[in-house]
Amino acid sequence: MVKIKQAEATLESLHRIFTVPEAPNSTLGEIEHAISQNLNRFLQDHIAATDCSLTEIEKDFNNPTIPDAPTFVSDHTAFLLEKLVAQSVHTSSPRFIGHMTSALPYFLMPLSKIMIALNQNTVKIETSKAFTPLERQVLGMLHNLIYQRNEDFYQSWMHSAAHSLGAFCSGGTIANITALWVARNSALKAEGDFNGVAEEGLFRAMRHYGYEDLVILVSERGHYSLKKSADVLGIGRESLVAIPTDENNRICLEKLSEKIVELKAKNIKPFALVGLAGTTETGNIDPLDHMADIAEREGMHFHVDAAWGGASLMSNNQRPKLKGIERADSVTIDAHKQLYVPMGAGMVLFKDPALVSAIEHHADYILRKGSKDLGSHTLEGSRSGMAMLLFASFNIIGRQGYELLIDQSIEKAAYFADLVEAQNDFELVSAPELCLMTYRYVPPTVKAALNVASPEHVDAIHTLLNDLTIFIQKRQREAGHSFVSRTCLTPSQWDRRTTNVFRVVLANPLTTREILQAVLDEQREIASTSSIALPKLLSLADTLLR
Ligand SMILES: *Cc1c(COP(=O)(O)O)cnc(C)c1O
């Protein structure tokens, strides 16, 4: 345990923390040096593979008192290294293949220091003179990636005060809320005596328009942030209507059309249709082109949630998979997923740069009418200059670099899917369309038993397999050698039975085929130590095969 020395609170020492950097031989100086020498080595050396439980870690963060007396920087840094860094999750490890959060290029470390040092607030020009045009340019680049409009279009709108090609925000959740906020306000806009939902609120808007209800349509694989959106926009979570998916986890167009007819007959207004370009759980892409047709026909706002999958547009080889995205009224993309920048970087892009007038806000001391303040078109207020890191990555990695990163992730996922299918004791549950896939462990005799079992016995086997999957995933996480996540699906090949699966996201370019093989070996090994689910499964299979 680090012994913390008490420092003195004097005005002079306080001035020093705003001016004098730490000496190179101080704890902080050594950390900076180590990170600049070899980022991965630093992380490897300092994140201990602890098997501390969360409850134990909570004991280190249990003191509700703000320290009265100051501490020396070095002492406190030593505490952070020991208690915070050491017990952190090694998300940048090539063996950490369970989530969309992954490794970052090293150049972002010194660049983010500059960003923080400049401390620009992009809510208004007065605190971000150069960062505002930069952010508008970055939004223009993403807009161009999706919508591919001509040079004149971007020269006209990129820096126009009353327009926005999009909004930079903290992540996909805020991006989705912003898109649906625009959609709601456009659907309930001012007309006649009615001043619009933004001014008069939902009660009066519904009275004016005479709708029985408002709903948002999305497939059952929609991200939970859409429910949050429906909640905060006053529409209610129940009014996010989940449309069933087909055997590839894509929205079923027939069911979608049927639902629209049903809603219209009840005077319920579906004002927005959300397409998914890379579902969070299975990575599949909805038939966006067909959905655009339906949205157009029905006068719905068409939003595409491409928070995770949108980055695939960087690859000309993958772009055809997202065909139709260019017809969306709005698109969400998270740069902190497959564009490899740190968290706090989401974006929503608008096909029509005038669409944001639906959510425009003004104030007297900033965001004045006609100003180019970004804050007049964003949900968030004060925001960092995060766009700088994305801009740097675009320049340093380039589209060609991203294409390579995206393509190799997808190839690796295809390889892993083949590897899983080649094992007699694993089962692929959802094949990868991008670099995300799901599978589970099923012993060979259980596979054989499933082929001959009655529906009731298949149910019983599934329940036990679910327990086994959860057991393996937890043990693997606790052991700390590698990490895959888990989720719960209703695959059509298993007649929509609730099925727990391992979920793998292959984003780290340093993940090797050997690592993937080792992940399966470890899971098989852990399965053999199951003392409840596995014996029950094997004996049930035995009985059924007898
Ligand atoms: C990750 C994700 C989100 C939410 O993004 P956050 O950045 O976590 O707020 C929304 N939709 C999809 C499809 C996602 O994958």
Coordinates of C-alpha atoms and ligand atoms in Angstrom, one line a residue:
M1 CA 0.0 0.0 0.0
V2 CA 1.3 3.4 -1.0
K3 CA 1.9 5.8 1.9
I4 CA 0.5 9.2 1.1
K5 CA 2.5 12.2 2.3
Q6 CA 0.6 15.3 3.1
A7 CA 1.5 18.4 1.1
E8 CA 0.9 22.0 2.1
A9 CA -1.9 24.1 0.7
T10 CA -0.3 27.4 -0.2
L11 CA -1.1 29.8 -3.0
E12 CA 2.4 29.3 -4.3
S13 CA 2.1 25.5 -4.5
L14 CA -1.3 25.9 -6.2
H15 CA 0.3 28.3 -8.8
R16 CA 2.9 25.6 -9.4
I17 CA 0.3 23.0 -10.5
F18 CA -0.9 25.3 -13.2
T19 CA 2.6 26.0 -14.5
V20 CA 5.5 23.7 -13.6
P21 CA 5.5 20.2 -15.1
E22 CA 6.6 17.2 -13.1
A23 CA 10.3 16.3 -13.2
P24 CA 11.3 13.4 -15.6
N25 CA 12.3 11.3 -12.6
S26 CA 9.0 11.8 -10.8
T27 CA 6.4 9.0 -10.9
L28 CA 4.3 11.0 -13.4
G29 CA 7.4 11.8 -15.5
E30 CA 8.3 8.1 -15.6
I31 CA 4.8 7.1 -16.7
E32 CA 4.9 9.7 -19.5
H33 CA 8.2 8.3 -20.7
A34 CA 7.0 4.7 -20.5
I35 CA 3.9 5.4 -22.5
S36 CA 5.8 7.3 -25.1
Q37 CA 8.3 4.4 -25.5
N38 CA 5.9 1.6 -25.8
L39 CA 2.2 2.0 -25.0
N40 CA 1.3 -1.7 -25.1
R41 CA 4.2 -2.6 -22.9
F42 CA 3.1 0.1 -20.4
L43 CA -0.5 -1.3 -20.3
Q44 CA 0.7 -4.9 -20.1
D45 CA 3.0 -4.1 -17.2
H46 CA 0.6 -2.1 -15.2
I47 CA -2.8 -3.8 -15.6
A48 CA -2.4 -6.8 -13.3
A49 CA -4.4 -9.9 -14.1
T50 CA -6.2 -9.6 -10.8
D51 CA -8.9 -12.0 -9.8
C52 CA -10.2 -9.4 -7.4
S53 CA -14.0 -9.4 -7.2
L54 CA -15.9 -6.2 -7.9
T55 CA -16.9 -6.1 -4.2
E56 CA -13.3 -6.2 -3.2
I57 CA -12.4 -3.4 -5.6
E58 CA -15.3 -1.3 -4.2
K59 CA -13.5 -1.3 -0.8
D60 CA -10.7 0.7 -2.4
F61 CA -13.3 3.3 -3.5
N62 CA -15.4 3.5 -0.4
N63 CA -14.5 6.9 1.1
P64 CA -17.0 9.7 0.5
T65 CA -14.9 12.5 2.0
I66 CA -13.1 14.9 -0.3
P67 CA -9.5 15.0 1.1
D68 CA -9.0 18.1 3.2
A69 CA -5.3 18.4 2.8
P70 CA -3.5 18.3 -0.6
T71 CA -1.3 15.4 -1.7
F72 CA 1.9 15.4 -3.8
V73 CA 1.3 14.5 -7.4
S74 CA 3.7 11.6 -7.3
D75 CA 2.2 10.1 -4.3
H76 CA -1.3 10.3 -5.7
T77 CA -0.1 8.9 -9.0
A78 CA 1.4 5.9 -7.3
F79 CA -2.0 5.3 -5.6
L80 CA -3.8 5.5 -9.0
L81 CA -1.3 3.0 -10.6
E82 CA -1.8 0.5 -7.8
K83 CA -5.6 0.8 -7.2
L84 CA -7.1 2.0 -10.4
V85 CA -4.8 1.1 -13.3
A86 CA -3.9 -2.3 -12.0
Q87 CA -7.5 -3.3 -11.5
S88 CA -8.7 -1.9 -14.9
V89 CA -9.9 -4.1 -17.8
H90 CA -7.3 -4.6 -20.5
T91 CA -9.5 -3.6 -23.4
S92 CA -6.5 -3.1 -25.7
S93 CA -5.3 -6.7 -25.3
P94 CA -5.5 -8.7 -28.5
R95 CA -7.2 -11.4 -26.4
F96 CA -10.0 -9.1 -25.4
I97 CA -12.4 -9.8 -28.2
G98 CA -15.8 -9.5 -26.6
H99 CA -16.8 -5.8 -27.0
M100 CA -16.7 -2.9 -29.4
T101 CA -14.2 -1.1 -27.2
S102 CA -10.7 -2.0 -28.3
A103 CA -7.1 -0.8 -28.8
L104 CA -6.1 2.7 -29.9
P105 CA -3.2 3.9 -32.1
Y106 CA -0.4 5.3 -30.0
F107 CA -0.4 8.8 -31.6
L108 CA -3.7 9.6 -29.9
M109 CA -2.0 9.7 -26.5
P110 CA 0.2 12.8 -27.1
L111 CA -2.5 14.4 -29.4
S112 CA -5.1 14.1 -26.7
K113 CA -2.8 15.9 -24.3
I114 CA -2.7 18.8 -26.7
M115 CA -6.5 18.6 -27.0
I116 CA -6.9 18.7 -23.2
A117 CA -4.3 21.5 -22.8
L118 CA -6.1 23.7 -25.4
N119 CA -9.4 23.0 -23.5
Q120 CA -11.5 24.4 -26.4
N121 CA -15.3 24.4 -25.8
T122 CA -17.0 23.6 -29.1
V123 CA -20.4 24.8 -27.9
K124 CA -19.5 28.3 -29.2
I125 CA -17.0 30.1 -31.5
E126 CA -15.8 32.4 -28.7
T127 CA -14.1 29.4 -27.0
S128 CA -13.3 27.3 -30.2
K129 CA -12.3 29.5 -33.1
A130 CA -10.4 26.9 -35.1
F131 CA -12.0 23.8 -33.6
T132 CA -15.5 24.8 -34.9
P133 CA -14.5 24.9 -38.6
L134 CA -12.5 21.7 -38.0
E135 CA -15.5 19.9 -36.5
R136 CA -17.7 21.1 -39.4
Q137 CA -15.1 19.8 -41.8
V138 CA -15.0 16.4 -40.0
L139 CA -18.8 16.2 -40.2
G140 CA -18.5 17.1 -43.9
M141 CA -16.1 14.2 -44.4
L142 CA -18.4 11.7 -42.7
H143 CA -21.4 13.2 -44.6
N144 CA -19.5 12.7 -47.9
L145 CA -18.6 9.2 -46.9
I146 CA -22.3 8.4 -46.5
Y147 CA -24.1 10.6 -49.0
Q148 CA -21.3 11.3 -51.6
R149 CA -22.7 14.7 -52.7
N150 CA -20.7 16.9 -55.1
E151 CA -18.1 19.5 -54.3
D152 CA -20.6 22.4 -54.7
F153 CA -22.9 20.9 -52.0
Y154 CA -20.1 20.8 -49.4
Q155 CA -18.8 24.2 -50.3
S156 CA -22.3 25.6 -49.9
W157 CA -23.3 23.9 -46.6
M158 CA -20.2 22.9 -44.6
H159 CA -19.7 26.2 -42.9
S160 CA -23.2 27.7 -43.2
A161 CA -24.6 29.2 -40.0
A162 CA -28.2 28.1 -40.4
H163 CA -27.3 24.6 -41.6
S164 CA -25.6 21.5 -40.3
L165 CA -24.4 18.4 -42.0
G166 CA -24.6 16.7 -38.7
A167 CA -23.8 16.9 -35.0
F168 CA -20.8 15.7 -33.1
C169 CA -21.7 14.2 -29.7
S170 CA -20.6 11.9 -26.9
G171 CA -21.7 8.7 -28.6
G172 CA -24.3 6.7 -30.4
T173 CA -27.0 7.1 -27.7
I174 CA -27.0 10.9 -28.0
A175 CA -26.7 10.6 -31.8
N176 CA -29.8 8.4 -31.9
I177 CA -31.7 10.8 -29.5
T178 CA -30.7 13.7 -31.7
A179 CA -31.9 12.0 -34.9
L180 CA -35.2 11.1 -33.4
W181 CA -35.6 14.5 -31.8
V182 CA -35.3 16.0 -35.3
A183 CA -37.7 13.4 -36.7
R184 CA -40.3 14.1 -33.9
N185 CA -40.1 17.8 -34.3
S186 CA -40.4 17.6 -38.1
A187 CA -43.4 15.3 -37.8
L188 CA -45.1 17.7 -35.4
K189 CA -44.0 20.9 -36.9
A190 CA -45.7 24.3 -36.7
E191 CA -48.7 24.8 -39.0
G192 CA -51.6 27.3 -38.8
D193 CA -52.2 28.4 -35.2
F194 CA -50.0 25.5 -33.9
N195 CA -46.5 26.6 -33.0
G196 CA -44.8 23.2 -33.3
V197 CA -44.0 20.5 -30.7
A198 CA -40.7 22.2 -29.7
E199 CA -42.6 25.2 -28.4
E200 CA -45.9 23.8 -27.4
G201 CA -45.0 20.3 -26.2
L202 CA -46.4 16.8 -27.0
F203 CA -49.8 17.3 -25.4
R204 CA -50.8 20.2 -27.6
A205 CA -49.1 18.7 -30.6
M206 CA -51.2 15.5 -30.4
R207 CA -54.4 17.6 -30.0
H208 CA -53.5 19.6 -33.0
Y209 CA -52.6 16.7 -35.3
G210 CA -55.3 14.4 -33.9
Y211 CA -53.1 11.3 -33.8
E212 CA -54.0 8.5 -31.3
D213 CA -50.4 7.8 -30.7
L214 CA -46.9 8.2 -32.2
V215 CA -44.5 5.3 -32.7
I216 CA -41.0 4.5 -33.9
L217 CA -40.4 1.3 -35.9
V218 CA -37.3 -0.8 -35.6
S219 CA -36.4 -4.5 -35.8
E220 CA -36.3 -6.5 -32.5
R221 CA -32.4 -6.2 -32.7
G222 CA -32.5 -2.4 -32.2
H223 CA -30.1 -1.0 -29.6
Y224 CA -31.4 -0.1 -26.1
S225 CA -30.5 3.5 -26.7
L226 CA -33.6 3.7 -29.0
K227 CA -35.8 2.9 -26.0
K228 CA -34.1 5.7 -24.0
S229 CA -34.8 8.0 -27.0
A230 CA -38.4 7.1 -27.0
D231 CA -38.5 7.7 -23.3
V232 CA -36.8 11.1 -23.2
L233 CA -38.8 12.4 -26.3
G234 CA -42.0 11.8 -24.4
I235 CA -43.2 9.1 -26.8
G236 CA -42.7 6.3 -24.3
R237 CA -40.7 3.0 -24.5
E238 CA -43.8 1.0 -25.4
S239 CA -44.1 3.2 -28.5
L240 CA -40.8 1.8 -29.9
V241 CA -42.4 -1.0 -31.9
A242 CA -40.2 -4.0 -32.4
I243 CA -40.6 -5.7 -35.8
P244 CA -39.6 -9.4 -36.0
T245 CA -36.4 -10.4 -37.8
D246 CA -35.7 -13.1 -40.4
E247 CA -33.2 -16.0 -40.0
N248 CA -30.4 -13.6 -40.6
N249 CA -31.4 -11.1 -37.8
R250 CA -32.6 -8.6 -40.5
I251 CA -35.9 -6.8 -40.2
C252 CA -38.7 -8.8 -41.9
L253 CA -40.2 -6.4 -44.5
E254 CA -43.5 -8.2 -44.8
K255 CA -44.1 -7.9 -41.1
L256 CA -43.0 -4.2 -41.2
S257 CA -45.6 -3.5 -44.0
E258 CA -48.3 -5.4 -42.1
K259 CA -47.5 -3.4 -38.9
I260 CA -47.8 -0.1 -40.8
V261 CA -51.2 -1.0 -42.1
E262 CA -52.4 -2.1 -38.7
L263 CA -51.1 1.2 -37.1
K264 CA -52.7 3.4 -39.7
A265 CA -56.0 1.7 -39.2
K266 CA -55.8 2.8 -35.5
N267 CA -54.8 6.4 -36.4
I268 CA -51.4 5.8 -34.9
K269 CA -48.6 7.8 -36.6
P270 CA -45.3 5.9 -37.3
F271 CA -43.1 9.0 -37.7
A272 CA -39.8 7.3 -37.9
L273 CA -38.3 4.0 -39.2
V274 CA -34.9 2.9 -37.9
G275 CA -32.7 0.7 -40.0
L276 CA -29.8 -1.1 -38.4
A277 CA -26.4 -1.2 -40.2
G278 CA -24.6 -3.6 -37.9
T279 CA -26.8 -4.8 -35.0
T280 CA -25.1 -4.7 -31.6
E281 CA -25.7 -8.3 -30.9
T282 CA -25.1 -10.1 -34.2
G283 CA -23.6 -7.4 -36.6
N284 CA -26.2 -7.9 -39.3
I285 CA -27.4 -5.2 -41.7
D286 CA -31.0 -4.5 -42.4
P287 CA -32.2 -4.3 -46.1
L288 CA -31.7 -0.5 -46.1
D289 CA -32.7 0.1 -49.7
H290 CA -36.1 -1.5 -49.3
M291 CA -36.6 0.2 -46.0
A292 CA -35.9 3.6 -47.7
D293 CA -38.7 2.7 -50.2
I294 CA -41.1 2.0 -47.4
A295 CA -40.2 5.2 -45.5
E296 CA -40.6 7.3 -48.6
R297 CA -43.9 5.8 -49.4
E298 CA -45.3 6.3 -45.9
G299 CA -43.7 9.7 -45.2
M300 CA -41.6 8.5 -42.3
H301 CA -38.3 9.8 -41.3
F302 CA -35.7 7.1 -42.2
H303 CA -32.9 6.9 -39.7
V304 CA -30.0 4.4 -39.9
D305 CA -28.3 3.4 -36.7
A306 CA -24.8 2.6 -38.0
A307 CA -23.1 3.4 -34.7
W308 CA -20.9 0.3 -35.0
G309 CA -21.2 -0.8 -38.7
G310 CA -21.0 2.6 -40.4
A311 CA -17.2 2.6 -40.3
S312 CA -17.4 -0.2 -42.9
L313 CA -18.1 2.5 -45.5
M314 CA -14.4 3.3 -45.3
S315 CA -13.8 0.1 -47.2
N316 CA -14.9 0.1 -50.9
N317 CA -15.1 -3.7 -50.6
Q318 CA -17.7 -3.5 -47.8
R319 CA -19.7 -0.5 -49.0
P320 CA -22.2 -2.6 -51.1
K321 CA -23.4 -4.3 -47.9
L322 CA -24.7 -1.0 -46.7
K323 CA -26.5 -0.1 -49.9
G324 CA -29.4 2.3 -49.3
I325 CA -27.7 4.1 -46.3
E326 CA -27.3 7.0 -48.7
R327 CA -31.1 7.4 -48.8
A328 CA -31.4 7.8 -45.0
D329 CA -32.6 11.1 -43.6
S330 CA -30.1 10.7 -40.8
V331 CA -27.3 8.3 -39.9
T332 CA -25.6 7.6 -36.5
I333 CA -21.9 6.7 -36.6
D334 CA -19.7 6.1 -33.5
A335 CA -16.1 7.1 -34.1
H336 CA -15.1 5.4 -30.8
K337 CA -16.0 2.0 -32.2
Q338 CA -14.5 1.0 -35.6
L339 CA -12.8 4.4 -36.3
Y340 CA -10.4 3.7 -33.4
V341 CA -10.6 7.0 -31.4
P342 CA -11.3 7.2 -27.7
M343 CA -14.7 7.3 -26.2
G344 CA -16.8 10.4 -26.4
A345 CA -17.0 10.5 -30.2
G346 CA -20.4 9.9 -31.7
M347 CA -22.0 11.6 -34.7
V348 CA -25.3 12.0 -36.4
L349 CA -25.3 13.0 -40.1
F350 CA -28.3 14.6 -41.9
K351 CA -28.9 14.2 -45.6
D352 CA -30.6 17.6 -45.8
P353 CA -28.5 20.2 -44.0
A354 CA -31.6 22.3 -43.3
L355 CA -33.2 19.5 -41.3
V356 CA -31.6 20.7 -38.0
S357 CA -33.7 23.8 -38.0
A358 CA -36.3 21.5 -36.3
I359 CA -34.1 21.5 -33.1
E360 CA -32.5 25.0 -33.4
H361 CA -32.0 26.8 -30.1
H362 CA -30.8 30.3 -29.4
A363 CA -29.7 32.2 -26.3
D364 CA -28.6 35.8 -25.8
Y365 CA -25.0 35.5 -24.6
I366 CA -24.1 32.7 -27.0
L367 CA -25.8 30.8 -29.8
R368 CA -27.1 34.1 -31.1
K369 CA -29.1 34.0 -34.3
G370 CA -26.8 33.9 -37.3
S371 CA -23.8 32.8 -35.3
K372 CA -21.9 29.7 -36.3
D373 CA -22.0 28.3 -32.7
L374 CA -22.3 24.5 -32.9
G375 CA -24.3 24.5 -29.7
S376 CA -27.4 25.8 -31.4
H377 CA -27.8 22.5 -33.2
T378 CA -26.6 20.0 -30.5
L379 CA -28.3 18.3 -27.6
E380 CA -25.2 18.7 -25.5
G381 CA -23.8 22.0 -24.3
S382 CA -20.1 22.3 -23.5
R383 CA -18.1 19.7 -25.4
S384 CA -14.5 18.9 -25.9
G385 CA -12.5 19.2 -29.2
M386 CA -12.7 15.5 -29.8
A387 CA -13.2 16.0 -33.5
M388 CA -9.5 16.8 -33.6
L389 CA -8.6 13.2 -32.8
L390 CA -10.8 11.9 -35.5
F391 CA -9.4 14.4 -38.0
A392 CA -5.9 13.3 -37.0
S393 CA -6.8 9.6 -37.5
F394 CA -8.4 10.3 -40.9
N395 CA -5.1 12.0 -42.0
I396 CA -2.7 9.6 -40.4
I397 CA -4.5 6.3 -41.2
G398 CA -6.2 7.5 -44.4
R399 CA -9.2 5.9 -46.1
Q400 CA -6.9 3.2 -47.4
G401 CA -5.6 2.4 -44.0
Y402 CA -9.1 2.1 -42.6
E403 CA -10.1 -0.1 -45.5
L404 CA -7.3 -2.5 -44.5
L405 CA -8.3 -2.4 -40.9
I406 CA -11.9 -3.1 -41.6
D407 CA -11.3 -5.8 -44.2
Q408 CA -8.8 -7.7 -42.1
S409 CA -11.3 -7.7 -39.1
I410 CA -14.0 -9.1 -41.4
E411 CA -11.6 -11.7 -42.8
K412 CA -10.6 -12.7 -39.3
A413 CA -14.3 -13.1 -38.3
A414 CA -14.9 -15.3 -41.3
Y415 CA -11.9 -17.4 -40.4
F416 CA -13.1 -17.7 -36.8
A417 CA -16.6 -18.7 -38.0
D418 CA -15.0 -21.5 -40.1
L419 CA -12.9 -22.5 -37.2
V420 CA -15.9 -22.8 -35.0
E421 CA -17.8 -24.8 -37.6
A422 CA -14.9 -27.2 -38.0
Q423 CA -15.0 -28.2 -34.3
N424 CA -17.2 -31.1 -33.4
D425 CA -18.0 -29.5 -30.0
F426 CA -18.9 -25.9 -31.0
E427 CA -21.9 -24.5 -32.9
L428 CA -22.0 -21.2 -34.9
V429 CA -25.2 -19.4 -34.0
S430 CA -24.9 -16.2 -36.2
A431 CA -22.5 -16.1 -39.1
P432 CA -20.5 -12.8 -39.4
E433 CA -21.6 -10.3 -42.0
L434 CA -19.1 -7.8 -40.6
C435 CA -16.6 -8.7 -37.9
L436 CA -19.1 -9.8 -35.2
M437 CA -20.3 -13.3 -34.7
T438 CA -21.9 -15.5 -32.0
Y439 CA -21.5 -19.2 -31.2
R440 CA -21.7 -21.7 -28.3
Y441 CA -20.2 -24.9 -26.9
V442 CA -22.2 -28.0 -27.6
P443 CA -20.6 -31.4 -26.8
P444 CA -20.8 -33.9 -29.8
T445 CA -23.2 -36.3 -28.1
V446 CA -25.5 -33.4 -27.2
K447 CA -25.4 -32.4 -30.9
A448 CA -26.4 -35.9 -31.8
A449 CA -29.1 -36.0 -29.2
L450 CA -30.6 -32.7 -30.4
N451 CA -31.1 -34.3 -33.8
V452 CA -33.4 -37.0 -32.4
A453 CA -34.9 -35.2 -29.4
S454 CA -38.6 -34.3 -29.0
P455 CA -39.4 -30.6 -28.7
E456 CA -39.7 -30.9 -24.9
H457 CA -36.2 -32.5 -24.7
V458 CA -34.8 -29.9 -27.0
D459 CA -36.1 -27.3 -24.6
A460 CA -34.5 -29.1 -21.6
I461 CA -31.2 -29.4 -23.5
H462 CA -31.3 -25.7 -24.4
T463 CA -31.8 -24.6 -20.8
L464 CA -28.8 -26.7 -19.7
L465 CA -26.7 -25.4 -22.6
N466 CA -27.6 -21.8 -21.6
D467 CA -26.3 -22.5 -18.1
L468 CA -23.1 -24.0 -19.5
T469 CA -22.5 -21.0 -21.8
I470 CA -22.9 -18.6 -18.9
F471 CA -20.6 -20.7 -16.7
I472 CA -17.9 -20.8 -19.4
Q473 CA -18.1 -17.1 -20.2
K474 CA -17.9 -16.1 -16.5
R475 CA -15.0 -18.4 -15.7
Q476 CA -13.1 -17.2 -18.8
R477 CA -13.6 -13.6 -17.8
E478 CA -12.5 -14.3 -14.2
A479 CA -9.4 -16.3 -15.3
G480 CA -8.3 -13.1 -17.3
H481 CA -6.4 -14.8 -20.1
S482 CA -9.0 -13.9 -22.7
F483 CA -12.4 -12.4 -22.9
V484 CA -15.5 -12.9 -25.0
S485 CA -18.9 -11.4 -24.1
R486 CA -22.2 -13.1 -24.1
T487 CA -25.8 -12.3 -25.1
C488 CA -29.1 -13.9 -25.5
L489 CA -30.6 -14.5 -28.9
T490 CA -33.7 -16.3 -30.3
P491 CA -32.3 -18.0 -33.4
S492 CA -34.7 -19.3 -36.0
Q493 CA -32.7 -22.5 -36.5
W494 CA -33.7 -23.3 -32.8
D495 CA -37.3 -22.3 -33.3
R496 CA -36.7 -19.0 -31.6
R497 CA -35.8 -20.7 -28.3
T498 CA -33.9 -18.4 -25.9
T499 CA -30.3 -19.1 -26.6
N500 CA -27.3 -17.8 -24.7
V501 CA -24.3 -17.4 -26.9
F502 CA -20.7 -16.2 -26.9
R503 CA -20.3 -12.9 -28.7
V504 CA -17.1 -12.0 -30.4
V505 CA -16.1 -8.6 -32.0
L506 CA -12.8 -8.8 -33.9
A507 CA -11.6 -5.2 -34.0
N508 CA -8.1 -5.4 -32.6
P509 CA -5.7 -5.7 -35.6
L510 CA -3.2 -7.5 -33.3
T511 CA -5.5 -10.5 -32.6
T512 CA -4.0 -13.5 -34.3
R513 CA -5.4 -16.8 -35.5
E514 CA -3.4 -18.6 -32.8
I515 CA -5.3 -16.4 -30.2
L516 CA -8.6 -17.4 -31.7
Q517 CA -7.6 -21.1 -31.5
A518 CA -6.5 -20.6 -27.9
V519 CA -9.9 -19.0 -27.0
L520 CA -11.7 -22.2 -28.2
D521 CA -9.2 -24.4 -26.4
E522 CA -9.7 -22.5 -23.1
Q523 CA -13.5 -22.6 -23.4
R524 CA -13.4 -26.4 -24.0
E525 CA -11.2 -26.8 -21.0
I526 CA -13.4 -24.7 -18.8
A527 CA -16.5 -26.6 -20.0
S528 CA -14.9 -29.9 -18.8
T529 CA -14.8 -28.4 -15.3
S530 CA -18.5 -27.8 -15.2
S531 CA -19.8 -30.0 -12.4
I532 CA -23.5 -29.3 -12.8
A533 CA -24.7 -28.4 -16.4
L534 CA -22.2 -30.6 -18.3
P535 CA -22.9 -33.9 -16.4
K536 CA -26.6 -33.3 -16.6
L537 CA -26.3 -32.6 -20.4
L538 CA -24.3 -35.7 -21.0
S539 CA -26.6 -38.0 -19.1
L540 CA -29.7 -36.6 -20.8
A541 CA -28.0 -37.0 -24.2
D542 CA -27.1 -40.6 -23.2
T543 CA -30.6 -41.4 -22.3
L544 CA -32.0 -39.9 -25.6
L545 CA -29.4 -41.8 -27.7
R546 CA -29.9 -45.1 -26.1
Ligands
LIG1 C1 -22.9 1.1 -29.5 C2 -24.2 1.3 -30.2 C3 -25.1 2.4 -29.8 C4 -24.8 3.3 -28.6 O1 -23.6 4.0 -28.7 P1 -22.9 4.6 -27.4 O2 -21.7 5.2 -28.0 O3 -22.6 3.4 -26.5 O4 -23.9 5.6 -26.8 C5 -26.2 2.6 -30.5 N1 -26.5 1.7 -31.6 C6 -25.7 0.7 -31.9 C7 -26.1 -0.1 -33.1 C8 -24.5 0.5 -31.3 O5 -23.8 -0.5 -31.7

